[in-house]
Amino acid sequence: MTDQASADPAVANAPGAMSRMSEAVPPHAWFGASAVFHYLGPAFAVLLFPVVGVLGVAWFRIASAALVFAPITKPWRTFKKSTPRERLLLIALGGCLAVMNSSFYLALDRLPISLVAAIEFVGTIGIALWGLRTGRNFLAFAFAIIGVALLIDVPSLLAADGPALTSDLLGLFWAVLNGSLFVLYIILGHKISEGGASGGVERLGAAMTAAFIFVMPIGFLQALEAFGAPLLVLAGIGVGICSSVIPYVCDQLAMARLPRASFAFLLALLPATATIIGVIVLRQIPNAVDVLGVVLVMIGVAVHKPAPMPAPTDHELQ
């Protein structure tokens, strides 16, 4: 993908502010900041579910993020300068973000945050297993499957009936959908970061504008009920900044310097982050089996050997 700044020679010779930030700090530090806010924002969002509604909070998350990005990244300019192929990529990422965030919140409304986090990253292990079929990766996949089975508590799920079973199955459906779209987010996020961190953040802002359009029919009516309470509106904006602005920008700053395989490897940190935040913010105290499940998922992600990242060709960067 072409770098938007390359049309101006003066700009092309000087790295953008985001690119300078990306280079100034080790990429692992940016990933660490993203890991904290990736679940800190949603943990606060759960507290708003009873008063704003699940999809209303999802609307606030995306709408406030789009509002923050707009004056900084000027998405209209990005769309205007993009090629048709680039616009399609931005729209695809926007649709992915809208549905992923909504399904994430629908899952959190029914399941513990640590379980949703574990399911979210099984997809990355599956991608590694598919891309590089080795005994080591089969072992990693086995660790992850066992860990998720412990977190889901399969025996209790099979023994449940009535509303409890329906709630669990719905929660698991939304969690699996979110996890699948998270894999797509990683792929598309790396694609828009190929021109550098500054260009990646600009394209992220354009994608967030597309996500706002996608989420309008999904959550606006629920969100509308909160406009009479300024504190709820401010809380919704805060959730958007913590959930979609800070972590996604940090992702771009890390992705610009890390190959996709390395970024996927670092995802092993996130189930643990989710569990810790769940304890602190939501008082979701894990039992010994839950802790074992999280550990097994982390081992699975850490043990797997990702496929080598192919060097980008010239036409892939166009």
mmCIF file of C-alpha atoms in Angstrom:
data_model
loop_
_atom_site.group_PDB
_atom_site.id
_atom_site.type_symbol
_atom_site.label_atom_id
_atom_site.label_comp_id
_atom_site.label_asym_id
_atom_site.label_seq_id
_atom_site.Cartn_x
_atom_site.Cartn_y
_atom_site.Cartn_z
ATOM 1 C CA MET A 1 0.000 0.000 0.000
ATOM 2 C CA THR A 2 1.378 3.402 -0.918
ATOM 3 C CA ASP A 3 2.356 5.839 1.798
ATOM 4 C CA GLN A 4 0.010 8.822 1.732
ATOM 5 C CA ALA A 5 2.844 11.223 2.579
ATOM 6 C CA SER A 6 5.024 10.212 -0.359
ATOM 7 C CA ALA A 7 3.350 12.692 -2.724
ATOM 8 C CA ASP A 8 5.022 15.597 -0.922
ATOM 9 C CA PRO A 9 8.847 15.399 -1.167
ATOM 10 C CA ALA A 10 9.297 17.490 1.975
ATOM 11 C CA VAL A 11 7.053 15.138 3.920
ATOM 12 C CA ALA A 12 8.578 12.068 2.335
ATOM 13 C CA ASN A 13 12.031 13.046 3.606
ATOM 14 C CA ALA A 14 10.840 13.441 7.192
ATOM 15 C CA PRO A 15 9.133 10.653 9.087
ATOM 16 C CA GLY A 16 5.651 11.398 10.413
ATOM 17 C CA ALA A 17 5.007 11.972 14.080
ATOM 18 C CA MET A 18 3.606 8.478 14.535
ATOM 19 C CA SER A 19 6.571 6.917 12.762
ATOM 20 C CA ARG A 20 8.941 8.818 15.067
ATOM 21 C CA MET A 21 6.989 7.564 18.065
ATOM 22 C CA SER A 22 7.121 4.023 16.745
ATOM 23 C CA GLU A 23 10.891 4.191 16.339
ATOM 24 C CA ALA A 24 11.502 5.907 19.683
ATOM 25 C CA VAL A 25 10.099 3.077 21.819
ATOM 26 C CA PRO A 26 10.665 -0.691 21.482
ATOM 27 C CA PRO A 27 7.712 -2.320 19.681
ATOM 28 C CA HIS A 28 7.169 -4.683 22.610
ATOM 29 C CA ALA A 29 6.390 -1.659 24.792
ATOM 30 C CA TRP A 30 3.687 -0.514 22.368
ATOM 31 C CA PHE A 31 2.272 -4.025 22.413
ATOM 32 C CA GLY A 32 2.277 -3.996 26.222
ATOM 33 C CA ALA A 33 0.270 -0.760 26.304
ATOM 34 C CA SER A 34 -2.174 -2.229 23.802
ATOM 35 C CA ALA A 35 -2.479 -5.408 25.892
ATOM 36 C CA VAL A 36 -3.530 -3.424 28.963
ATOM 37 C CA PHE A 37 -6.107 -1.240 27.214
ATOM 38 C CA HIS A 38 -7.374 -4.076 24.990
ATOM 39 C CA TYR A 39 -9.344 -5.381 27.982
ATOM 40 C CA LEU A 40 -9.324 -2.407 30.376
ATOM 41 C CA GLY A 41 -11.722 -0.458 28.153
ATOM 42 C CA PRO A 42 -14.110 -3.403 27.653
ATOM 43 C CA ALA A 43 -14.023 -4.145 31.387
ATOM 44 C CA PHE A 44 -15.351 -0.641 32.034
ATOM 45 C CA ALA A 45 -17.817 -1.120 29.173
ATOM 46 C CA VAL A 46 -19.344 -4.104 30.978
ATOM 47 C CA LEU A 47 -20.238 -1.763 33.839
ATOM 48 C CA LEU A 48 -22.278 0.349 31.380
ATOM 49 C CA PHE A 49 -24.222 -2.561 29.875
ATOM 50 C CA PRO A 50 -27.151 -2.353 32.365
ATOM 51 C CA VAL A 51 -27.792 1.372 31.743
ATOM 52 C CA VAL A 52 -26.802 1.887 28.088
ATOM 53 C CA GLY A 53 -27.271 -1.566 26.579
ATOM 54 C CA VAL A 54 -24.671 -3.843 25.046
ATOM 55 C CA LEU A 55 -25.014 -2.612 21.465
ATOM 56 C CA GLY A 56 -25.415 0.973 22.665
ATOM 57 C CA VAL A 57 -21.995 0.753 24.343
ATOM 58 C CA ALA A 58 -20.568 -0.739 21.131
ATOM 59 C CA TRP A 59 -21.974 2.267 19.226
ATOM 60 C CA PHE A 60 -20.402 4.708 21.702
ATOM 61 C CA ARG A 61 -17.074 2.883 21.426
ATOM 62 C CA ILE A 62 -16.852 3.166 17.650
ATOM 63 C CA ALA A 63 -18.538 6.572 17.302
ATOM 64 C CA SER A 64 -16.265 8.245 19.855
ATOM 65 C CA ALA A 65 -13.169 6.640 18.319
ATOM 66 C CA ALA A 66 -14.189 7.853 14.851
ATOM 67 C CA LEU A 67 -14.770 11.338 16.311
ATOM 68 C CA VAL A 68 -11.305 11.397 17.896
ATOM 69 C CA PHE A 69 -9.567 10.114 14.768
ATOM 70 C CA ALA A 70 -11.367 12.392 12.275
ATOM 71 C CA PRO A 71 -9.609 15.759 12.889
ATOM 72 C CA ILE A 72 -6.233 14.057 13.317
ATOM 73 C CA THR A 73 -6.211 11.576 10.426
ATOM 74 C CA LYS A 74 -8.630 13.358 8.022
ATOM 75 C CA PRO A 75 -10.281 10.153 6.727
ATOM 76 C CA TRP A 76 -11.972 11.941 3.818
ATOM 77 C CA ARG A 77 -8.543 12.810 2.445
ATOM 78 C CA THR A 78 -7.323 9.250 2.902
ATOM 79 C CA PHE A 79 -10.309 7.840 1.003
ATOM 80 C CA LYS A 80 -9.874 10.431 -1.754
ATOM 81 C CA LYS A 81 -6.191 9.605 -2.305
ATOM 82 C CA SER A 82 -6.616 5.834 -2.037
ATOM 83 C CA THR A 83 -6.830 3.489 -4.982
ATOM 84 C CA PRO A 84 -10.003 1.384 -5.390
ATOM 85 C CA ARG A 85 -8.136 -1.605 -3.936
ATOM 86 C CA GLU A 86 -7.047 0.432 -0.918
ATOM 87 C CA ARG A 87 -10.574 1.737 -0.362
ATOM 88 C CA LEU A 88 -11.873 -1.825 -0.401
ATOM 89 C CA LEU A 89 -9.289 -2.748 2.236
ATOM 90 C CA LEU A 90 -10.316 0.189 4.441
ATOM 91 C CA ILE A 91 -14.002 -0.655 4.119
ATOM 92 C CA ALA A 92 -13.301 -4.319 4.899
ATOM 93 C CA LEU A 93 -11.351 -3.334 8.019
ATOM 94 C CA GLY A 94 -14.150 -0.974 9.041
ATOM 95 C CA GLY A 95 -16.769 -3.702 8.706
ATOM 96 C CA CYS A 96 -14.521 -6.082 10.622
ATOM 97 C CA LEU A 97 -14.105 -3.593 13.490
ATOM 98 C CA ALA A 98 -17.844 -2.881 13.701
ATOM 99 C CA VAL A 99 -18.948 -6.519 13.867
ATOM 100 C CA MET A 100 -15.953 -7.621 15.957
ATOM 101 C CA ASN A 101 -16.546 -4.987 18.645
ATOM 102 C CA SER A 102 -20.289 -5.692 18.760
ATOM 103 C CA SER A 103 -19.842 -9.463 19.029
ATOM 104 C CA PHE A 104 -17.108 -8.934 21.650
ATOM 105 C CA TYR A 105 -19.497 -7.009 23.886
ATOM 106 C CA LEU A 106 -22.330 -9.484 23.299
ATOM 107 C CA ALA A 107 -19.953 -12.233 24.449
ATOM 108 C CA LEU A 108 -18.815 -10.256 27.508
ATOM 109 C CA ASP A 109 -22.453 -9.794 28.492
ATOM 110 C CA ARG A 110 -22.743 -13.570 28.989
ATOM 111 C CA LEU A 111 -19.249 -14.922 29.673
ATOM 112 C CA PRO A 112 -16.255 -14.043 31.914
ATOM 113 C CA ILE A 113 -13.703 -11.799 30.245
ATOM 114 C CA SER A 114 -10.931 -14.402 30.691
ATOM 115 C CA LEU A 115 -12.932 -16.983 28.724
ATOM 116 C CA VAL A 116 -13.701 -14.530 25.905
ATOM 117 C CA ALA A 117 -10.000 -13.651 25.775
ATOM 118 C CA ALA A 118 -8.973 -17.305 25.560
ATOM 119 C CA ILE A 119 -11.362 -17.981 22.691
ATOM 120 C CA GLU A 120 -10.224 -14.770 20.999
ATOM 121 C CA PHE A 121 -6.710 -16.111 20.567
ATOM 122 C CA VAL A 122 -7.403 -19.709 19.622
ATOM 123 C CA GLY A 123 -7.750 -18.443 16.058
ATOM 124 C CA THR A 124 -4.159 -17.243 16.027
ATOM 125 C CA ILE A 125 -2.997 -20.719 17.046
ATOM 126 C CA GLY A 126 -5.148 -22.245 14.330
ATOM 127 C CA ILE A 127 -3.572 -19.953 11.744
ATOM 128 C CA ALA A 128 -0.107 -21.001 12.905
ATOM 129 C CA LEU A 129 -1.068 -24.662 12.785
ATOM 130 C CA TRP A 130 -2.471 -24.296 9.276
ATOM 131 C CA GLY A 131 0.528 -22.350 8.037
ATOM 132 C CA LEU A 132 3.230 -24.605 9.462
ATOM 133 C CA ARG A 133 2.194 -28.198 10.183
ATOM 134 C CA THR A 134 4.792 -29.549 12.612
ATOM 135 C CA GLY A 135 4.711 -31.751 15.676
ATOM 136 C CA ARG A 136 5.445 -28.701 17.798
ATOM 137 C CA ASN A 137 2.429 -26.859 16.439
ATOM 138 C CA PHE A 138 0.144 -29.852 16.903
ATOM 139 C CA LEU A 139 1.288 -29.911 20.545
ATOM 140 C CA ALA A 140 0.599 -26.170 20.842
ATOM 141 C CA PHE A 141 -2.880 -26.647 19.389
ATOM 142 C CA ALA A 142 -3.569 -29.454 21.893
ATOM 143 C CA PHE A 143 -2.547 -27.215 24.806
ATOM 144 C CA ALA A 144 -4.882 -24.489 23.579
ATOM 145 C CA ILE A 145 -7.856 -26.785 23.014
ATOM 146 C CA ILE A 146 -7.521 -28.310 26.494
ATOM 147 C CA GLY A 147 -7.148 -24.871 28.052
ATOM 148 C CA VAL A 148 -10.258 -23.515 26.348
ATOM 149 C CA ALA A 149 -12.213 -26.657 27.299
ATOM 150 C CA LEU A 150 -11.309 -26.022 30.948
ATOM 151 C CA LEU A 151 -12.333 -22.371 30.718
ATOM 152 C CA ILE A 152 -15.622 -23.226 29.020
ATOM 153 C CA ASP A 153 -16.258 -25.953 31.615
ATOM 154 C CA VAL A 154 -17.567 -28.393 29.013
ATOM 155 C CA PRO A 155 -19.064 -30.895 31.546
ATOM 156 C CA SER A 156 -21.193 -28.161 33.142
ATOM 157 C CA LEU A 157 -22.224 -26.863 29.731
ATOM 158 C CA LEU A 158 -23.348 -30.328 28.635
ATOM 159 C CA ALA A 159 -25.254 -30.809 31.891
ATOM 160 C CA ALA A 160 -26.998 -27.435 31.693
ATOM 161 C CA ASP A 161 -30.496 -27.004 30.358
ATOM 162 C CA GLY A 162 -33.016 -24.247 29.767
ATOM 163 C CA PRO A 163 -31.978 -20.578 29.980
ATOM 164 C CA ALA A 164 -28.493 -21.337 31.322
ATOM 165 C CA LEU A 165 -27.627 -23.488 28.306
ATOM 166 C CA THR A 166 -29.077 -20.942 25.887
ATOM 167 C CA SER A 167 -27.089 -18.119 27.475
ATOM 168 C CA ASP A 168 -23.851 -20.118 27.394
ATOM 169 C CA LEU A 169 -24.301 -21.165 23.779
ATOM 170 C CA LEU A 170 -25.133 -17.620 22.681
ATOM 171 C CA GLY A 171 -22.144 -16.295 24.573
ATOM 172 C CA LEU A 172 -19.874 -18.899 22.993
ATOM 173 C CA PHE A 173 -21.239 -18.093 19.528
ATOM 174 C CA TRP A 174 -20.461 -14.390 19.941
ATOM 175 C CA ALA A 175 -17.040 -15.195 21.433
ATOM 176 C CA VAL A 176 -16.133 -17.478 18.506
ATOM 177 C CA LEU A 177 -17.334 -14.855 15.996
ATOM 178 C CA ASN A 178 -15.259 -12.209 17.769
ATOM 179 C CA GLY A 179 -12.213 -14.497 17.789
ATOM 180 C CA SER A 180 -12.556 -15.198 14.070
ATOM 181 C CA LEU A 181 -12.820 -11.501 13.273
ATOM 182 C CA PHE A 182 -9.859 -10.758 15.533
ATOM 183 C CA VAL A 183 -7.708 -12.908 13.257
ATOM 184 C CA LEU A 184 -9.001 -10.888 10.297
ATOM 185 C CA TYR A 185 -8.221 -7.663 12.173
ATOM 186 C CA ILE A 186 -4.608 -8.786 12.675
ATOM 187 C CA ILE A 187 -4.249 -9.588 8.965
ATOM 188 C CA LEU A 188 -5.851 -6.342 7.740
ATOM 189 C CA GLY A 189 -4.142 -4.290 10.463
ATOM 190 C CA HIS A 190 -0.735 -5.505 9.322
ATOM 191 C CA LYS A 191 -1.667 -4.727 5.736
ATOM 192 C CA ILE A 192 -2.466 -1.073 6.448
ATOM 193 C CA SER A 193 0.729 -0.699 8.518
ATOM 194 C CA GLU A 194 3.007 -1.646 5.606
ATOM 195 C CA GLY A 195 3.642 2.000 4.685
ATOM 196 C CA GLY A 196 4.867 2.867 8.201
ATOM 197 C CA ALA A 197 3.229 3.833 11.477
ATOM 198 C CA SER A 198 2.067 7.284 10.365
ATOM 199 C CA GLY A 199 0.371 5.955 7.244
ATOM 200 C CA GLY A 200 -1.052 3.057 9.229
ATOM 201 C CA VAL A 201 -2.704 5.353 11.785
ATOM 202 C CA GLU A 202 -4.123 7.517 8.979
ATOM 203 C CA ARG A 203 -5.659 4.462 7.344
ATOM 204 C CA LEU A 204 -6.887 3.246 10.737
ATOM 205 C CA GLY A 205 -8.778 6.533 11.108
ATOM 206 C CA ALA A 206 -10.387 6.018 7.703
ATOM 207 C CA ALA A 207 -11.325 2.440 8.610
ATOM 208 C CA MET A 208 -12.860 3.659 11.874
ATOM 209 C CA THR A 209 -15.043 6.069 9.903
ATOM 210 C CA ALA A 210 -16.247 3.125 7.823
ATOM 211 C CA ALA A 211 -16.849 1.166 11.054
ATOM 212 C CA PHE A 212 -19.002 4.030 12.345
ATOM 213 C CA ILE A 213 -21.196 3.804 9.247
ATOM 214 C CA PHE A 214 -21.519 0.036 9.679
ATOM 215 C CA VAL A 215 -22.417 0.276 13.384
ATOM 216 C CA MET A 216 -25.080 2.988 12.977
ATOM 217 C CA PRO A 217 -27.985 0.576 12.362
ATOM 218 C CA ILE A 218 -26.671 -1.840 15.008
ATOM 219 C CA GLY A 219 -26.512 0.235 18.175
ATOM 220 C CA PHE A 220 -27.695 3.794 17.608
ATOM 221 C CA LEU A 221 -31.202 3.318 19.018
ATOM 222 C CA GLN A 222 -29.840 1.907 22.286
ATOM 223 C CA ALA A 223 -27.205 4.627 22.495
ATOM 224 C CA LEU A 224 -29.804 7.334 21.838
ATOM 225 C CA GLU A 225 -31.453 6.641 25.194
ATOM 226 C CA ALA A 226 -28.253 7.680 26.985
ATOM 227 C CA PHE A 227 -28.029 11.155 25.404
ATOM 228 C CA GLY A 228 -30.194 12.610 28.152
ATOM 229 C CA ALA A 229 -27.532 11.757 30.740
ATOM 230 C CA PRO A 230 -24.261 13.656 30.111
ATOM 231 C CA LEU A 231 -22.287 11.443 32.487
ATOM 232 C CA LEU A 232 -23.285 8.343 30.511
ATOM 233 C CA VAL A 233 -22.231 10.034 27.274
ATOM 234 C CA LEU A 234 -18.856 10.949 28.785
ATOM 235 C CA ALA A 235 -18.458 7.384 30.061
ATOM 236 C CA GLY A 236 -19.243 6.029 26.603
ATOM 237 C CA ILE A 237 -16.647 8.337 25.061
ATOM 238 C CA GLY A 238 -14.128 7.208 27.664
ATOM 239 C CA VAL A 239 -14.788 3.582 26.758
ATOM 240 C CA GLY A 240 -14.170 4.400 23.096
ATOM 241 C CA ILE A 241 -10.852 6.097 23.824
ATOM 242 C CA CYS A 242 -9.674 3.276 26.101
ATOM 243 C CA SER A 243 -10.955 0.473 23.856
ATOM 244 C CA SER A 244 -10.461 1.628 20.274
ATOM 245 C CA VAL A 245 -8.175 4.658 20.144
ATOM 246 C CA ILE A 246 -5.296 3.815 22.484
ATOM 247 C CA PRO A 247 -4.982 0.049 21.804
ATOM 248 C CA TYR A 248 -5.491 0.246 18.030
ATOM 249 C CA VAL A 249 -2.966 3.080 17.673
ATOM 250 C CA CYS A 250 -0.497 1.124 19.811
ATOM 251 C CA ASP A 251 -1.134 -1.911 17.602
ATOM 252 C CA GLN A 252 -0.175 0.135 14.539
ATOM 253 C CA LEU A 253 2.972 1.444 16.235
ATOM 254 C CA ALA A 254 3.955 -2.153 17.060
ATOM 255 C CA MET A 255 2.847 -3.716 13.756
ATOM 256 C CA ALA A 256 4.926 -1.215 11.796
ATOM 257 C CA ARG A 257 8.075 -2.773 13.316
ATOM 258 C CA LEU A 258 7.044 -6.368 14.038
ATOM 259 C CA PRO A 259 6.338 -9.080 11.472
ATOM 260 C CA ARG A 260 2.932 -10.683 11.754
ATOM 261 C CA ALA A 261 4.404 -13.863 13.219
ATOM 262 C CA SER A 262 6.130 -11.988 16.046
ATOM 263 C CA PHE A 263 2.998 -9.990 16.782
ATOM 264 C CA ALA A 264 0.986 -13.226 16.989
ATOM 265 C CA PHE A 265 3.570 -14.693 19.355
ATOM 266 C CA LEU A 266 3.136 -11.757 21.750
ATOM 267 C CA LEU A 267 -0.599 -12.443 21.899
ATOM 268 C CA ALA A 268 0.247 -15.062 24.520
ATOM 269 C CA LEU A 269 0.272 -12.202 27.024
ATOM 270 C CA LEU A 270 -3.346 -11.217 26.475
ATOM 271 C CA PRO A 271 -5.350 -13.997 28.189
ATOM 272 C CA ALA A 272 -3.351 -13.306 31.352
ATOM 273 C CA THR A 273 -3.979 -9.564 30.990
ATOM 274 C CA ALA A 274 -7.712 -10.204 30.625
ATOM 275 C CA THR A 275 -7.785 -12.381 33.739
ATOM 276 C CA ILE A 276 -5.950 -9.777 35.839
ATOM 277 C CA ILE A 277 -8.215 -6.948 34.647
ATOM 278 C CA GLY A 278 -11.271 -9.128 35.224
ATOM 279 C CA VAL A 279 -10.182 -9.584 38.840
ATOM 280 C CA ILE A 280 -9.396 -5.897 39.452
ATOM 281 C CA VAL A 281 -12.284 -4.196 37.618
ATOM 282 C CA LEU A 282 -15.092 -6.773 37.481
ATOM 283 C CA ARG A 283 -14.280 -8.845 40.578
ATOM 284 C CA GLN A 284 -14.360 -11.975 38.414
ATOM 285 C CA ILE A 285 -12.201 -14.179 40.629
ATOM 286 C CA PRO A 286 -10.919 -17.201 38.680
ATOM 287 C CA ASN A 287 -10.822 -20.606 40.312
ATOM 288 C CA ALA A 288 -7.912 -23.012 40.052
ATOM 289 C CA VAL A 289 -9.360 -24.664 36.926
ATOM 290 C CA ASP A 290 -9.780 -21.262 35.218
ATOM 291 C CA VAL A 291 -6.174 -20.346 36.023
ATOM 292 C CA LEU A 292 -4.990 -23.683 34.635
ATOM 293 C CA GLY A 293 -7.024 -23.073 31.478
ATOM 294 C CA VAL A 294 -5.467 -19.645 30.972
ATOM 295 C CA VAL A 295 -1.980 -21.051 31.526
ATOM 296 C CA LEU A 296 -2.546 -23.832 28.988
ATOM 297 C CA VAL A 297 -3.797 -21.364 26.372
ATOM 298 C CA MET A 298 -0.754 -19.162 26.979
ATOM 299 C CA ILE A 299 1.535 -22.179 26.685
ATOM 300 C CA GLY A 300 -0.141 -23.129 23.431
ATOM 301 C CA VAL A 301 0.394 -19.681 21.919
ATOM 302 C CA ALA A 302 3.968 -19.525 23.221
ATOM 303 C CA VAL A 303 4.974 -23.023 22.108
ATOM 304 C CA HIS A 304 3.729 -22.737 18.544
ATOM 305 C CA LYS A 305 6.304 -21.882 15.903
ATOM 306 C CA PRO A 306 4.869 -19.343 13.453
ATOM 307 C CA ALA A 307 5.504 -19.567 9.764
ATOM 308 C CA PRO A 308 8.266 -17.217 8.549
ATOM 309 C CA MET A 309 7.031 -13.845 7.374
ATOM 310 C CA PRO A 310 7.500 -13.553 3.587
ATOM 311 C CA ALA A 311 9.251 -10.432 2.342
ATOM 312 C CA PRO A 312 6.716 -8.066 0.741
ATOM 313 C CA THR A 313 6.982 -7.708 -3.024
ATOM 314 C CA ASP A 314 6.846 -4.381 -4.791
ATOM 315 C CA HIS A 315 3.309 -4.880 -6.095
ATOM 316 C CA GLU A 316 2.020 -5.741 -2.617
ATOM 317 C CA LEU A 317 3.068 -2.306 -1.387
ATOM 318 C CA GLN A 318 1.338 -0.475 -4.183
#
